Short mmCIF file of C-alpha atoms in Angstrom, two decimals:
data_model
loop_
_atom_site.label_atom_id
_atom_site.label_comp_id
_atom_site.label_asym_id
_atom_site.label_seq_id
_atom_site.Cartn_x
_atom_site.Cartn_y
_atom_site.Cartn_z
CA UNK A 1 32.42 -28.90 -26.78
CA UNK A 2 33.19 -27.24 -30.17
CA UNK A 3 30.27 -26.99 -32.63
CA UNK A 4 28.46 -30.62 -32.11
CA UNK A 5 25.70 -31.79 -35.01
CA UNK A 6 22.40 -31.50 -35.26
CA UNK A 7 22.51 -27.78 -35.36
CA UNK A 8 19.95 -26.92 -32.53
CA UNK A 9 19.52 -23.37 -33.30
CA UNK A 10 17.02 -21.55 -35.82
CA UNK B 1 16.98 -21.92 -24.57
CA UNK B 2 17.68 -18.86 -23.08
CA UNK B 3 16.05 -15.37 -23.06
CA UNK B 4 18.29 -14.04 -25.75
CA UNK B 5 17.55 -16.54 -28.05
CA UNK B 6 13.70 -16.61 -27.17
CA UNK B 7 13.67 -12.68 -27.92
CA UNK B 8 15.78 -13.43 -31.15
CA UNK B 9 13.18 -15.91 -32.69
CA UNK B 10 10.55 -13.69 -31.76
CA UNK B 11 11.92 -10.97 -33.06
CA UNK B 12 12.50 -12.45 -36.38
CA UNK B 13 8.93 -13.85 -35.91
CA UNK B 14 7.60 -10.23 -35.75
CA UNK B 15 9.18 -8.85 -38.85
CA UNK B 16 8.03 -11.65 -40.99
CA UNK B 17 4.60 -10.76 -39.56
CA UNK B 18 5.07 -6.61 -40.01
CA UNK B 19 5.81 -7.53 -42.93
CA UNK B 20 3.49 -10.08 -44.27
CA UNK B 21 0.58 -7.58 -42.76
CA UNK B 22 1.96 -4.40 -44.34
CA UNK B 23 1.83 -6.58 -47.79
CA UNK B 24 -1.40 -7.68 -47.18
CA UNK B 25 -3.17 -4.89 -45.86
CA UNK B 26 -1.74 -2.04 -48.09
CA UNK B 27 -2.43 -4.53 -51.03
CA UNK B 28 1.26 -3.33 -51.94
CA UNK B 29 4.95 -4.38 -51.70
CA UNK B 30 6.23 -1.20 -52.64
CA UNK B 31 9.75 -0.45 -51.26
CA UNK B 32 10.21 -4.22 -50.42
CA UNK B 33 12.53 -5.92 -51.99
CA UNK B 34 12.28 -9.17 -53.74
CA UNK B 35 15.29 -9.94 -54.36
CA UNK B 36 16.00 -9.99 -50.81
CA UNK B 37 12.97 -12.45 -50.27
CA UNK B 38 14.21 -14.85 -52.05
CA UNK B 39 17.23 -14.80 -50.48
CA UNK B 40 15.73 -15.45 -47.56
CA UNK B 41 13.39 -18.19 -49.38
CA UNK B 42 16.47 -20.26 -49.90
CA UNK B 43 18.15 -20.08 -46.47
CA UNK B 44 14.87 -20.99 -45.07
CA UNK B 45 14.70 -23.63 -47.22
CA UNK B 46 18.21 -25.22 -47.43
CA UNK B 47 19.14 -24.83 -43.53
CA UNK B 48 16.06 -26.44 -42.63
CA UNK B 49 16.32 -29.49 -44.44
CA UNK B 50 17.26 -30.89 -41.43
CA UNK B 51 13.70 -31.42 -40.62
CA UNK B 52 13.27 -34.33 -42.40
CA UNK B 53 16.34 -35.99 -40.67
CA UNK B 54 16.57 -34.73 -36.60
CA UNK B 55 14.25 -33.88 -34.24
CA UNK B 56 15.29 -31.38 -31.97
CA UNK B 57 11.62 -29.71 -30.10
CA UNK B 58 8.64 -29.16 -30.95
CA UNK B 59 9.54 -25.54 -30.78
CA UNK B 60 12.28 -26.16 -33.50
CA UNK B 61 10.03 -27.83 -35.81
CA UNK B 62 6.78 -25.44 -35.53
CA UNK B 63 9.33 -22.46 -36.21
CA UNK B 64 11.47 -23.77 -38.55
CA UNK B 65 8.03 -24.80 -40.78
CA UNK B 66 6.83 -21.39 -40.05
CA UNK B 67 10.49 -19.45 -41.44
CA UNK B 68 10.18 -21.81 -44.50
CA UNK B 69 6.07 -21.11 -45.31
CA UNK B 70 5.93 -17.80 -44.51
CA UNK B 71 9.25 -17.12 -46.90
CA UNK B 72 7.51 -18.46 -49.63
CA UNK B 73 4.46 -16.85 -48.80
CA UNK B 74 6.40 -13.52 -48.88
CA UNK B 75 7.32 -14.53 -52.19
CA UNK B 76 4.57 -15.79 -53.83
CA UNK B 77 2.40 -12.33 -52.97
CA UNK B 78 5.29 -10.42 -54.26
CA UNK B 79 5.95 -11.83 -57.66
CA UNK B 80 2.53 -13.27 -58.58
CA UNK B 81 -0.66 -11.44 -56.05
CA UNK B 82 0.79 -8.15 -55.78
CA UNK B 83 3.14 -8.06 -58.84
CA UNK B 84 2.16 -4.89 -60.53
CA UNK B 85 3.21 -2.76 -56.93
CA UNK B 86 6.69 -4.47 -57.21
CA UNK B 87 9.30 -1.97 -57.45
CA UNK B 88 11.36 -3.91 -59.57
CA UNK B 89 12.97 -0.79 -61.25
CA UNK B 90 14.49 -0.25 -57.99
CA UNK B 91 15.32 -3.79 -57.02
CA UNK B 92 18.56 -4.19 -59.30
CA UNK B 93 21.09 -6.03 -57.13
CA UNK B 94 22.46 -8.75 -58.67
CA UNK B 95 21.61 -11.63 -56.29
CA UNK B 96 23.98 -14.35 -57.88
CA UNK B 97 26.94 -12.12 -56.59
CA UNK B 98 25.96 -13.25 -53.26
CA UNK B 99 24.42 -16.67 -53.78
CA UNK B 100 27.78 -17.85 -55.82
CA UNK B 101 30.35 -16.61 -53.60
CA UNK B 102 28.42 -18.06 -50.25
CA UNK B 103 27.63 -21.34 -52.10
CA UNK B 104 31.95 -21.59 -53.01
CA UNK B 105 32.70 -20.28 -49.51
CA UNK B 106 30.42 -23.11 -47.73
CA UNK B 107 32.63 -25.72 -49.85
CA UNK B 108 35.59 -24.44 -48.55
CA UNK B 109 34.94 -23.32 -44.63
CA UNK B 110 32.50 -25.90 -43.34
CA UNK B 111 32.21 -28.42 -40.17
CA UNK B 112 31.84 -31.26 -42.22
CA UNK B 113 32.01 -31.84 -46.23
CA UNK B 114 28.53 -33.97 -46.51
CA UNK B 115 25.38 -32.03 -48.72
CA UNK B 116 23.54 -31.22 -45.76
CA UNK B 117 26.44 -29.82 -43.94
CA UNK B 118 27.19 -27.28 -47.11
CA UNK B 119 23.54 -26.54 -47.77
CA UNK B 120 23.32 -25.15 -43.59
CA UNK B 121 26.74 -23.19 -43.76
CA UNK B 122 25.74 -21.91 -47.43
CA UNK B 123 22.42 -20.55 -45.84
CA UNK B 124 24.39 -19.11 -42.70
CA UNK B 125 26.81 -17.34 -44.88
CA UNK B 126 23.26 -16.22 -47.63
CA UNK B 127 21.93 -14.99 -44.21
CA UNK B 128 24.41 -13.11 -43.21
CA UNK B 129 24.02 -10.94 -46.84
CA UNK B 130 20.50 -11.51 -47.64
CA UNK B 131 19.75 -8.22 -46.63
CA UNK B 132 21.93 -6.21 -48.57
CA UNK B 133 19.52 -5.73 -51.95
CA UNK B 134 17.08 -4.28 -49.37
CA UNK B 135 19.29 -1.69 -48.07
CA UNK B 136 20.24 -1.28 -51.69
CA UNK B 137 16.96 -0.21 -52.27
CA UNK B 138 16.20 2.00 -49.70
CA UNK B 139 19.28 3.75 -50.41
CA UNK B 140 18.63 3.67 -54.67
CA UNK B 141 15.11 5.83 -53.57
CA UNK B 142 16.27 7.50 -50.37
CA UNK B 143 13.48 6.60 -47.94
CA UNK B 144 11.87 3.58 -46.89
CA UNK B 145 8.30 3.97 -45.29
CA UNK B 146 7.94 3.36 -41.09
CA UNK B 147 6.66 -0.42 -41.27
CA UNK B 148 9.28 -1.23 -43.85
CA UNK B 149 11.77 0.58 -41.40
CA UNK B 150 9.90 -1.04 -38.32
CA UNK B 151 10.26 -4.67 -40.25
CA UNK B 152 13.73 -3.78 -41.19
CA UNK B 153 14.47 -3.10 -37.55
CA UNK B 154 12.98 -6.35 -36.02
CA UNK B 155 15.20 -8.20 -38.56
CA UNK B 156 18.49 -6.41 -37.56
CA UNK B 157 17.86 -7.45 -33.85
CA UNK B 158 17.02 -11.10 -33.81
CA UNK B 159 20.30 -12.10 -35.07
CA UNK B 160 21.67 -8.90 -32.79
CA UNK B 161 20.06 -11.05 -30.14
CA UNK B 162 21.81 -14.23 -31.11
CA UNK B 163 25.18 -12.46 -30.54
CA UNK B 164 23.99 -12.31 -26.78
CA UNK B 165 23.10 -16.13 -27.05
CA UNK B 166 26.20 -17.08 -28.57
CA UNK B 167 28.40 -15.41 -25.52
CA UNK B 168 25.50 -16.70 -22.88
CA UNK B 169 26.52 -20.24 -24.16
CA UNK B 170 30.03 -19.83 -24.55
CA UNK B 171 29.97 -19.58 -20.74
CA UNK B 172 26.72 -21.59 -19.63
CA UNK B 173 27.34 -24.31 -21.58
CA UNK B 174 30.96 -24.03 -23.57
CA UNK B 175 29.06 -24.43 -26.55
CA UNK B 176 29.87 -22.13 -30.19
CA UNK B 177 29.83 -22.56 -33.20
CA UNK B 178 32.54 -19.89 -35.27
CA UNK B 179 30.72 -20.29 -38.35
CA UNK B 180 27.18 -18.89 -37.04
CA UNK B 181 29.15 -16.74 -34.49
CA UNK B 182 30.96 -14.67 -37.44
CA UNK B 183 27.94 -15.16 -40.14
CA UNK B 184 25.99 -13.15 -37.20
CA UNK B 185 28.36 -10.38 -36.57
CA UNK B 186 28.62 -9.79 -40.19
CA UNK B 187 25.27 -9.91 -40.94
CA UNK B 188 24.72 -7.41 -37.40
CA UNK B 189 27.56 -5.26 -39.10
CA UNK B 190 25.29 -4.54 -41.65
CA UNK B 191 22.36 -2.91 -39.98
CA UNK B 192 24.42 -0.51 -37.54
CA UNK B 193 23.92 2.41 -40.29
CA UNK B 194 20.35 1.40 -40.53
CA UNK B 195 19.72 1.26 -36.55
CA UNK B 196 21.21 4.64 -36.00
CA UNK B 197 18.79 5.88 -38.66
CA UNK B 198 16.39 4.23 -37.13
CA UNK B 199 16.69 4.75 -33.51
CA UNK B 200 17.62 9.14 -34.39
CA UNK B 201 14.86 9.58 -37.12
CA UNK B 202 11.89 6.84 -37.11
CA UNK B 203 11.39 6.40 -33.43
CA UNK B 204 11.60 10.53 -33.41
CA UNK B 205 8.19 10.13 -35.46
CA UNK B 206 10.22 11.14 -38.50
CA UNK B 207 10.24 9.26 -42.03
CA UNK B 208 13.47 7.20 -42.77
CA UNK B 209 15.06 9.83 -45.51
CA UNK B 210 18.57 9.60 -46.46
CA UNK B 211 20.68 12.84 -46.81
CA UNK B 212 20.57 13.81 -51.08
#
């Protein structure tokens, strides 16, 4: 998967 | 999670606290600067928005409150507690060269045109240059004390760190994201001059002093 929302990184 | 990212967030966890203490206990913010602060103020601020809308851990939450209150701790006790030791002779960059030019970039390059979605790339692309009226200083007065150097160190390597992340979950989980992925190396970029300083002069006991 590309880039997926919610970001889940800080 | 994985052990790059862990070290990252810690790492980024210890410079807010190096420098927090070395505010606090030298009752001085000489040599930081506030410009840069606020910078990071507002990418604390409008990439974590997101808290009010997804849960992700508990982890996520208690660090993303702690990046957002500790900013604007590092703000308040440099332009209202410790005021009169702000360098602010020395702290010229213009800030709204950066802020204007990352706020029309996040328009244009984005994953998704919705406000929240413009505020997080905005504060990817702030990140990534946040730093830069720091450095500014520290090269406008030649030197920059050890903890500022230390601080300025442990900030360089958590995103460093991410880089490592960002390939670990390329393969482990085919997972990236190009926006963070080239905000980091950019904003990574911008500390190699600093950690070579660093690693040849201030861990050789020596005091960060750039050649006249």
């Amino acid at each position: 998967t590309i880039f997926e929302a919610p970001h889940d990184e800080l | 999670m994985n052990i790059f990212r862990l070290l990252g967030d810690l790492s980024h966890l210890l410079a807010i606290i190096i420098l927090l203490l070395k505010i606090w206990k030298t009752r001085s913010c000489a040599g930081i600067s506030g410009k840069s602060q606020i910078l990071f103020a507002i990418v604390y601020t409008t990439r974590y928005l997101d808290l009010f809308t997804t849960f992700i851990s508990a982890y996520n939450t208690f660090m993303k409150i702690i990046f957002i209150a500790t900013s604007l701790a590092t703000v308040f006790l440099m332009y209202v507690k410790f005021k009169a030791t702000y360098d602010h002779n020395h702290d010229t960059f213009r800030i709204e060269f950066l802020i204007l030019p990352a706020f029309v970039l996040a328009l244009l390059i984005n994953h998704e045109l919705s406000p929240v979605e413009v505020l997080w790339t905005f504060s990817i692309y702030l990140e990534s240059v946040a730093i830069l009226p720091q450095l500014f200083l520290v090269s406008k007065t030649g030197e920059a004390e050890s903890i500022t150097s230390h601080y300025l160190f442990a900030l360089g390597s958590y995103r460093g760190l991410y880089l490592f992340n960002w390939i670990y979950r390329y393969y482990a989980e085919d997972h990236y994201d190009l926006i963070a992925i080239v905000a980091g190396l950019v904003q990574t970029v911008l500390y190699c001059d600093f950690f070579y300083l660093y690693i040849t002069k201030v861990l050789k006991g020596k005091k960060l002093q750039l050649p006249a």
